[in-house]
């Protein structure tokens, strides 16, 4: 029997896996009270705002993939807010910027997470808003033991808070110091915000859906929108080194609503893999899978060997080059061509015995790719080498932030399933809005301030997010939901997990626990948009022979701690037996699965 850090859970009632044990258990409590997977996921989402505030918040965003027992076809719930009406390239250029800042009010997109969670609850949930928000209100009001990473994050930006972001200092440095690991902390302002949403719903009537809609209005046109509108006009220092006001207005919130969309899918080895559309990076995973298949070499599908890792890195690097050239919102993305077998064969022909350090976008349908000037040879910056590999936020005291993310998967006894990746609105992303208890996000940093690109900044356009939930179907039924935090690494860490589980037959926990890796040979999505061509980051649990062989392929191998890459979550359901399963990542010592 293969040793794993924890068992793969099995049962028939319900399974939850998330990046924090309190969110997982709160969601499981909802299932025990008769709620379904969607009630549970909404509960987990709001609890994650409270217990992982350094990784996500209500001012951020959430994409999700949903399959219901009544309609098992995958649907994408898009809670990625767009650029506000005032977010033009000309505005940023007038401020002397060639990149959108990585932190501060100016980097904020319209918040999308809360509206998306409430839309999910209205359309597919069964419990009331008060019931699903009760755990988050309790943790925000009465407190919860803080994970150490939160205090570490606050410590890293302490001077920024004290000197420039006093509202954040008031919340996170109230005792004159960063909070300590295990210390019970509260966020009474956010607890009050959630209570007011519940009260707005209850005042509208007794009907569940009426209450949820009233809460959505209180968010988008009521007290929340008013507070955001007023606060956004105040200038605060951002990662440009200067104070700037934000652009998100009450009108932007009023104009926004989360949406339901069709996923991008790939039929692969008897499965159908579903991702968000090309407005996000999710199709990178599909392209990489298609390219590996086109190699027609079984060893290319084995992440445990140097041959397999090399092929997978090369396939991913090619897919990320296409991400930079072709992916974006409101543009004519050649989606069909990018996922075609013919194109996969073209890309597979570029995978050789030598690691490539080039950024090589393809020409789907013969179209000419265009890359941002920032990532062309000889342009751009070298990445800061100080520990960019853990998947946790890397934050500098000047406000430059490389934030991270959360994840939650839920499956219930009826066959409902969801994979969701909430992120943004980190405590270090922007100053705290004191009346609300949370900051705005910084997702605009994923736009380019250059006209004519697939992901050029424009009002109303969604940033090309890195958030990348996954759902897998077999014979038309959902069988797997998974995902991980990690920015540009999300699909890189999911690829070997899926290969190990779907092809190699490993259990969820075996596939999660196995050694991980990722490449840095792609343009970063976070400010300052760096890349390190040829660099392959590998956990030290790989054999020395594998590392030597990877170097022989030409990879610049950077060995890191053996339990540092990724925070994968996963749940499964066997339609034939109704048996459910779940696994969660031990890395970071926060994620947990529960179920029965």
XYZ file of C-alpha atoms in Angstrom:
596
model
C 0.000 0.000 0.000
C 1.304 3.449 -0.934
C 1.776 5.775 2.047
C -0.226 9.003 1.897
C -0.266 11.913 4.311
C -3.965 11.310 4.958
C -6.590 8.899 3.614
C -8.643 9.358 0.496
C -12.062 9.797 2.111
C -14.993 7.737 0.843
C -18.714 7.752 1.549
C -22.130 8.205 -0.023
C -23.558 11.268 1.776
C -21.372 14.228 0.836
C -17.761 15.344 0.413
C -16.049 18.718 0.761
C -12.436 19.686 0.085
C -11.151 23.216 0.590
C -8.004 25.136 1.396
C -8.982 25.708 5.047
C -10.365 23.193 7.525
C -12.920 25.638 8.952
C -14.413 26.254 5.507
C -14.556 22.517 4.821
C -16.246 21.717 8.106
C -18.683 24.633 7.842
C -19.693 23.390 4.390
C -20.069 19.845 5.711
C -22.307 21.201 8.445
C -24.581 22.646 5.795
C -24.805 19.255 4.090
C -25.674 17.654 7.435
C -28.509 20.188 7.838
C -30.044 19.072 4.552
C -28.439 21.605 2.242
C -27.046 20.621 -1.125
C -23.583 21.036 -2.628
C -24.316 24.592 -3.710
C -25.550 25.726 -0.308
C -22.382 24.195 1.127
C -20.091 25.853 -1.418
C -21.602 29.287 -0.738
C -21.073 28.783 2.988
C -17.459 27.770 2.376
C -16.918 30.765 0.105
C -17.978 33.283 2.734
C -16.072 31.490 5.509
C -12.936 31.631 3.339
C -13.316 35.432 3.230
C -12.909 35.403 7.004
C -10.346 32.666 7.652
C -8.079 33.153 4.598
C -8.225 36.960 4.227
C -4.672 37.027 2.854
C -5.816 34.822 -0.039
C -9.288 36.107 -0.926
C -12.030 38.484 0.114
C -15.495 39.774 -0.760
C -13.899 42.472 -2.919
C -12.424 39.795 -5.169
C -13.758 37.299 -7.680
C -14.757 33.659 -8.138
C -15.171 31.481 -11.228
C -16.848 28.115 -10.701
C -17.931 25.111 -12.728
C -21.260 23.589 -11.751
C -23.126 20.385 -12.621
C -26.550 19.695 -11.132
C -28.313 16.399 -10.553
C -31.118 17.599 -12.848
C -28.766 18.811 -15.587
C -25.311 17.230 -15.334
C -23.868 19.249 -18.193
C -21.113 21.575 -16.910
C -21.879 25.291 -16.661
C -19.468 28.075 -15.795
C -20.463 30.608 -13.164
C -18.437 33.725 -13.902
C -17.869 35.908 -10.862
C -14.974 37.747 -12.471
C -15.800 41.438 -12.451
C -14.745 43.614 -15.387
C -12.627 46.723 -15.620
C -14.555 49.781 -14.389
C -15.798 52.399 -16.816
C -12.924 54.742 -16.038
C -10.203 52.129 -16.551
C -8.698 53.146 -19.871
C -5.178 52.764 -21.173
C -5.068 56.537 -21.604
C -5.818 57.073 -17.916
C -2.977 54.833 -16.768
C -0.595 56.292 -19.339
C -1.483 59.792 -18.106
C -0.187 58.701 -14.708
C 3.123 57.686 -16.261
C 2.495 53.939 -16.011
C 3.444 51.191 -18.450
C 1.955 48.455 -16.232
C -1.123 48.402 -14.030
C 0.047 48.496 -10.392
C 0.025 45.224 -8.485
C -1.665 46.708 -5.429
C -3.740 49.719 -4.416
C -7.160 51.107 -5.384
C -6.158 51.765 -8.991
C -5.675 48.028 -9.645
C -9.219 47.041 -8.645
C -11.716 45.419 -10.981
C -15.409 45.491 -10.164
C -15.942 43.025 -7.272
C -17.595 39.862 -8.563
C -17.377 37.208 -5.860
C -20.329 38.090 -3.640
C -22.799 38.543 -6.485
C -21.701 35.218 -7.984
C -22.101 33.334 -4.700
C -25.559 34.852 -4.212
C -26.577 34.037 -7.783
C -25.493 30.429 -7.236
C -27.495 30.276 -4.004
C -30.600 31.719 -5.646
C -30.613 29.438 -8.668
C -29.305 26.160 -7.278
C -29.334 26.356 -3.487
C -32.110 25.296 -1.134
C -31.374 27.092 2.160
C -31.934 30.704 3.150
C -29.304 33.417 3.028
C -29.316 33.608 6.830
C -28.589 29.893 7.113
C -25.659 29.817 4.701
C -24.061 33.030 6.032
C -24.378 32.096 9.691
C -20.950 30.374 9.975
C -19.098 33.288 8.344
C -20.911 35.811 10.547
C -20.005 33.742 13.583
C -16.313 33.524 12.724
C -16.095 37.230 11.854
C -17.949 38.358 14.980
C -16.799 35.896 17.647
C -13.400 35.158 16.130
C -11.365 32.198 14.923
C -7.793 31.002 15.534
C -5.656 32.631 12.876
C -3.371 30.634 10.595
C 0.220 31.775 10.743
C 0.373 32.866 7.118
C -2.016 35.744 7.821
C 0.251 37.232 10.454
C 3.278 36.707 8.207
C 1.517 38.605 5.435
C 0.578 41.475 7.744
C 4.138 41.625 9.048
C 5.469 41.882 5.494
C 3.344 44.956 4.767
C 3.355 46.460 8.243
C 5.187 49.638 7.251
C 2.881 50.135 4.267
C -0.153 49.858 6.547
C 1.318 52.139 9.213
C 2.577 54.812 6.836
C 0.056 54.788 3.988
C -2.947 52.523 4.623
C -4.253 53.526 8.066
C -7.592 51.756 7.661
C -5.783 48.467 7.127
C -3.543 49.192 10.100
C -6.614 49.748 12.262
C -7.935 46.279 11.396
C -4.726 44.240 11.301
C -2.390 46.119 13.651
C -4.940 47.031 16.280
C -2.790 45.592 19.068
C 0.261 47.468 17.846
C 1.633 44.363 16.111
C 0.684 41.770 13.484
C -1.591 38.998 14.769
C 0.119 35.817 15.922
C -0.520 32.273 14.758
C -3.390 30.767 16.716
C -4.552 34.112 18.047
C -8.329 34.546 18.014
C -9.124 37.473 15.718
C -12.377 39.109 14.733
C -13.618 41.327 11.918
C -16.723 43.008 13.372
C -17.158 45.318 10.379
C -17.418 42.390 7.957
C -19.736 40.543 10.345
C -21.959 43.623 10.315
C -21.817 43.800 6.502
C -23.077 40.221 6.248
C -25.778 40.828 8.871
C -26.988 43.854 6.920
C -27.217 41.770 3.740
C -29.339 39.225 5.633
C -31.489 41.979 7.126
C -32.018 43.569 3.710
C -33.228 40.213 2.444
C -35.553 39.568 5.362
C -37.062 43.029 5.035
C -37.997 42.252 1.422
C -40.254 39.319 2.310
C -40.379 35.693 3.397
C -39.598 34.091 0.034
C -36.049 32.682 -0.182
C -35.304 33.942 -3.675
C -36.773 37.360 -2.903
C -34.462 37.661 0.079
C -31.405 36.731 -1.951
C -32.259 39.237 -4.668
C -32.721 41.966 -2.061
C -29.287 41.154 -0.667
C -27.808 41.391 -4.167
C -29.361 44.861 -4.512
C -28.008 45.926 -1.131
C -24.590 44.933 -2.427
C -24.747 46.430 -5.918
C -26.822 49.562 -5.383
C -27.218 49.879 -1.609
C -24.940 50.442 1.364
C -22.029 48.367 0.021
C -21.895 50.166 -3.318
C -22.156 53.534 -1.573
C -19.224 52.764 0.721
C -17.077 51.464 -2.130
C -17.895 54.477 -4.302
C -16.895 56.946 -1.599
C -13.743 55.115 -0.513
C -12.517 54.464 -4.052
C -12.182 58.205 -4.635
C -9.530 58.522 -1.917
C -5.887 58.310 -3.072
C -3.629 55.735 -1.432
C -0.099 54.660 -2.252
C 0.086 51.740 -4.653
C 2.906 49.674 -6.095
C 3.808 52.489 -8.483
C 5.221 54.224 -5.391
C 2.721 57.069 -5.609
C -0.760 57.696 -4.191
C -3.606 57.201 -6.658
C -7.368 57.076 -6.326
C -9.325 54.069 -7.517
C -11.715 53.823 -10.455
C -14.483 51.498 -9.207
C -17.705 53.468 -8.777
C -21.194 52.780 -7.529
C -22.358 52.854 -11.138
C -19.872 50.080 -11.959
C -21.298 47.877 -9.210
C -24.866 48.619 -10.303
C -24.044 47.623 -13.885
C -22.445 44.308 -12.933
C -24.062 40.909 -12.573
C -22.461 37.480 -12.437
C -23.200 35.319 -15.471
C -23.712 31.710 -16.536
C -21.658 30.589 -19.527
C -20.708 27.538 -21.531
C -17.339 26.004 -20.644
C -14.411 25.234 -22.880
C -14.156 21.440 -23.083
C -11.852 18.744 -24.415
C -12.694 15.093 -25.002
C -9.707 13.196 -23.680
C -9.104 9.488 -22.895
C -12.794 8.775 -22.446
C -13.347 11.888 -20.323
C -14.609 15.379 -21.031
C -12.560 18.024 -19.224
C -14.331 21.364 -18.629
C -12.680 24.721 -17.950
C -13.720 28.365 -18.044
C -13.705 30.097 -21.417
C -10.763 31.869 -23.005
C -11.313 34.965 -20.847
C -9.373 32.964 -18.242
C -6.297 30.769 -18.433
C -8.246 27.499 -17.987
C -7.975 26.338 -21.608
C -4.183 26.155 -21.117
C -4.805 22.824 -19.389
C -6.897 21.591 -22.315
C -4.265 22.606 -24.855
C -1.534 20.877 -22.869
C -3.554 17.655 -22.646
C -4.253 17.755 -26.391
C -0.584 18.353 -27.193
C 0.527 15.445 -25.001
C -1.932 13.164 -26.773
C -0.649 14.311 -30.137
C 2.856 13.198 -29.141
C 1.495 9.625 -29.230
C 4.032 8.523 -26.653
C 2.730 6.868 -23.446
C 5.760 7.935 -21.407
C 4.791 11.563 -22.042
C 1.802 11.030 -19.729
C 3.857 9.908 -16.710
C 4.743 12.781 -14.327
C 6.986 10.475 -12.332
C 9.666 10.231 -15.033
C 12.015 12.784 -16.544
C 10.658 11.952 -20.004
C 7.125 12.669 -18.863
C 7.966 15.836 -16.938
C 9.951 17.192 -19.890
C 7.093 16.570 -22.342
C 4.539 18.077 -19.970
C 6.649 21.179 -19.333
C 7.143 21.720 -23.048
C 3.417 21.256 -23.762
C 2.506 23.715 -21.013
C 5.059 26.273 -22.168
C 3.582 26.195 -25.661
C 0.057 26.556 -24.256
C 1.077 29.511 -22.086
C 2.628 31.198 -25.117
C -0.775 30.888 -26.777
C -2.391 32.269 -23.621
C -0.301 35.405 -23.988
C -1.017 35.829 -27.674
C -4.644 34.735 -27.958
C -6.555 34.582 -24.668
C -8.767 37.465 -23.557
C -12.280 38.823 -23.157
C -14.350 40.447 -25.889
C -11.885 39.547 -28.614
C -12.094 37.180 -31.522
C -10.343 34.254 -29.845
C -9.792 31.349 -32.274
C -11.108 28.955 -29.630
C -12.093 26.107 -31.920
C -8.752 26.099 -33.690
C -6.739 26.293 -30.455
C -8.429 23.117 -29.185
C -8.420 21.211 -32.473
C -6.506 17.982 -33.059
C -4.806 19.485 -36.084
C -3.431 22.365 -34.062
C -2.354 20.010 -31.266
C -0.307 18.064 -33.795
C 1.336 21.302 -34.959
C 2.260 22.170 -31.402
C 3.429 18.647 -30.566
C 5.886 18.820 -33.467
C 7.702 21.555 -31.544
C 8.332 19.312 -28.527
C 11.854 17.993 -28.937
C 14.613 16.536 -26.826
C 15.884 19.951 -25.777
C 14.054 22.293 -23.414
C 13.004 25.487 -25.170
C 13.539 28.868 -23.524
C 11.570 30.666 -26.249
C 8.044 32.026 -26.073
C 6.495 30.392 -29.150
C 2.832 31.220 -29.742
C 1.220 29.377 -32.610
C -0.796 30.453 -35.627
C -4.276 28.922 -35.260
C -6.157 29.199 -38.554
C -3.008 30.811 -39.937
C -3.473 33.985 -37.898
C -0.430 36.015 -36.917
C 0.128 36.103 -33.123
C 0.959 39.316 -31.330
C 2.814 39.416 -28.042
C 3.020 42.351 -25.634
C 6.160 44.425 -26.019
C 6.943 43.725 -22.361
C 7.559 40.021 -23.013
C 9.407 40.234 -26.300
C 13.096 39.281 -26.272
C 15.254 41.884 -24.554
C 12.290 43.636 -22.959
C 10.870 43.312 -19.468
C 12.361 42.517 -16.099
C 14.018 39.535 -14.497
C 11.901 37.966 -11.783
C 12.791 38.441 -8.126
C 14.284 35.051 -7.171
C 13.253 35.271 -3.502
C 11.032 32.234 -3.050
C 8.554 32.644 -5.884
C 7.643 28.971 -5.744
C 5.462 28.170 -2.766
C 2.063 29.137 -4.118
C 1.601 31.438 -1.131
C 1.526 35.229 -1.446
C 4.861 36.924 -1.846
C 4.448 40.458 -0.530
C 6.918 43.317 -0.315
C 6.643 46.210 2.102
C 6.165 48.730 -0.716
C 2.846 47.114 -1.610
C 3.992 45.004 -4.532
C 2.061 41.780 -4.092
C 1.934 38.424 -5.774
C -1.273 37.182 -4.266
C -2.673 33.744 -4.013
C -6.049 32.121 -3.919
C -8.421 29.627 -2.287
C -10.335 26.646 -3.610
C -13.389 24.579 -2.683
C -14.943 21.446 -4.192
C -18.220 19.888 -3.055
C -20.246 16.852 -4.168
C -23.454 15.687 -2.514
C -25.511 12.493 -2.362
C -27.833 13.660 -5.136
C -24.982 14.115 -7.632
C -24.635 17.903 -7.515
C -21.012 18.971 -7.944
C -19.077 22.241 -7.934
C -15.485 23.357 -8.352
C -14.828 26.994 -7.342
C -11.675 29.106 -7.080
C -12.289 32.282 -5.059
C -9.504 34.857 -4.995
C -8.636 38.536 -4.992
C -9.481 41.203 -2.481
C -6.574 40.029 -0.322
C -5.926 42.040 2.830
C -2.680 43.232 1.192
C -4.237 44.136 -2.160
C -5.763 47.488 -1.250
C -6.666 49.568 1.829
C -9.497 48.215 3.970
C -12.853 49.955 3.544
C -13.561 50.545 7.245
C -17.359 50.473 7.087
C -17.308 47.120 5.272
C -14.313 45.320 6.761
C -12.612 44.357 3.493
C -10.511 45.808 0.641
C -11.019 45.786 -3.100
C -8.967 43.511 -5.341
C -6.127 44.018 -7.796
C -7.086 41.896 -10.801
C -6.604 44.741 -13.319
C -2.867 44.026 -13.128
C -3.494 41.170 -15.574
C -4.304 43.627 -18.371
C -1.691 45.094 -20.693
C -1.457 48.867 -21.219
C -0.848 48.325 -24.933
C -3.517 48.575 -27.609
C -4.436 45.726 -29.909
C -3.641 42.749 -27.684
C -5.974 39.944 -26.693
C -5.796 41.154 -23.091
C -5.467 44.907 -23.528
C -7.168 47.012 -20.875
C -10.608 48.324 -21.825
C -13.644 49.370 -19.766
C -16.108 46.511 -19.305
C -13.602 43.835 -20.322
C -12.777 41.023 -17.907
C -9.107 40.604 -16.988
C -7.595 37.361 -18.224
C -7.680 35.721 -14.836
C -5.450 32.879 -13.665
C -8.334 31.360 -11.658
C -8.917 27.903 -13.049
C -11.411 25.427 -11.548
C -11.770 22.054 -13.294
C -14.579 19.549 -13.745
C -14.312 16.172 -15.449
C -17.213 14.186 -16.919
C -17.451 10.589 -18.096
C -20.367 9.392 -20.233
C -22.125 12.707 -19.595
C -21.927 12.484 -15.778
C -19.681 14.596 -13.519
C -17.032 12.417 -11.892
C -14.347 14.826 -10.634
C -14.028 18.419 -9.434
C -10.609 19.797 -8.589
C -8.473 22.900 -8.401
C -5.692 24.686 -6.588
C -4.475 28.163 -5.702
C -1.248 29.263 -7.323
C -1.725 31.967 -9.972
C 0.103 30.935 -13.137
C 0.848 27.566 -11.541
C -2.788 26.487 -11.121
C -3.065 24.524 -14.349
C 0.556 23.405 -14.103
C -0.131 21.665 -10.789
C -3.453 20.272 -11.971
C -1.961 18.658 -15.090
C 0.216 16.029 -13.328
C -2.534 15.449 -10.768
C -5.008 14.589 -13.530
C -2.472 12.424 -15.346
C -1.712 10.495 -12.181
C -5.369 9.994 -11.277
C -7.109 9.573 -14.640
C -4.332 7.764 -16.524
C -2.108 6.330 -13.816
C -4.969 5.121 -11.638
C -3.681 6.700 -8.434
C -6.178 7.563 -5.698
C -6.979 11.218 -5.092
C -4.638 11.461 -2.134
C -1.828 9.583 -3.859
C -2.036 11.946 -6.832
C -2.191 15.017 -4.580
C 0.721 13.931 -2.377
C 3.020 13.025 -5.279
C 5.980 15.361 -5.975
C 5.097 18.500 -7.904
C 6.829 20.904 -10.269
C 6.157 23.937 -12.444
C 7.915 26.056 -15.031
C 8.638 29.783 -14.792
C 9.199 30.048 -18.539
C 6.056 32.078 -19.175
C 5.069 35.726 -18.722
C 3.774 36.212 -15.195
C 0.207 37.404 -14.799
C 1.055 39.466 -11.728
C 2.939 42.736 -11.566
C 5.751 43.186 -12.633
C 4.888 40.523 -15.248
C 8.245 38.731 -15.210
C 9.387 35.426 -16.670
C 12.407 33.184 -16.170
C 12.958 31.266 -19.419
C 14.031 27.675 -18.980
C 13.599 27.571 -15.199
C 11.876 24.449 -13.859
C 10.973 24.402 -10.163
C 10.892 20.864 -8.740
C 10.162 19.474 -5.286
C 13.148 17.670 -3.826
C 11.295 14.351 -3.465
C 12.117 13.531 -7.073
C 15.053 11.110 -7.409
C 18.416 12.622 -8.202
C 18.425 10.583 -11.411
C 15.250 12.332 -12.557
C 16.686 15.750 -11.731
C 19.883 14.915 -13.616
C 17.917 13.763 -16.644
C 15.847 16.969 -16.610
C 19.045 18.995 -16.586
C 20.291 16.899 -19.487
C 17.163 17.930 -21.395
C 18.314 21.525 -20.867
C 16.018 22.607 -18.046
C 17.468 24.950 -15.436
C 16.254 22.911 -12.462
C 15.566 24.799 -9.249
C 15.030 22.346 -6.375
C 12.734 23.454 -3.549
C 11.293 21.972 -0.387
C 9.578 18.659 -1.000
C 6.203 19.837 0.299
C 5.936 23.363 -1.070
C 4.207 23.358 -4.471
C 0.441 23.484 -4.772
C -2.649 23.283 -2.569
C -4.809 20.887 -4.558
C -8.354 19.962 -3.569
C -10.497 17.288 -5.228
C -13.774 15.389 -4.909
C -15.152 12.566 -7.049
C -18.363 10.664 -7.622
C -18.833 7.234 -9.231
C -22.198 7.439 -11.032
C -22.504 3.650 -11.123
C -22.263 3.148 -7.358
C -22.902 6.586 -5.878
C -19.622 6.354 -3.944
C -18.088 9.752 -3.246
C -14.434 10.492 -2.460
C -12.293 13.465 -1.468
C -8.661 14.413 -0.947
C -6.855 17.571 0.127
C -3.330 18.908 0.058
C -1.090 18.711 3.126
C 1.145 21.476 1.744
C 0.698 24.653 3.738
C -0.989 22.646 6.513
C -4.377 24.307 5.986
C -6.346 22.357 3.393
C -8.665 19.612 4.518
C -11.308 17.286 3.175
C -14.231 15.949 5.150
C -17.251 13.814 4.357
C -19.100 10.597 4.970
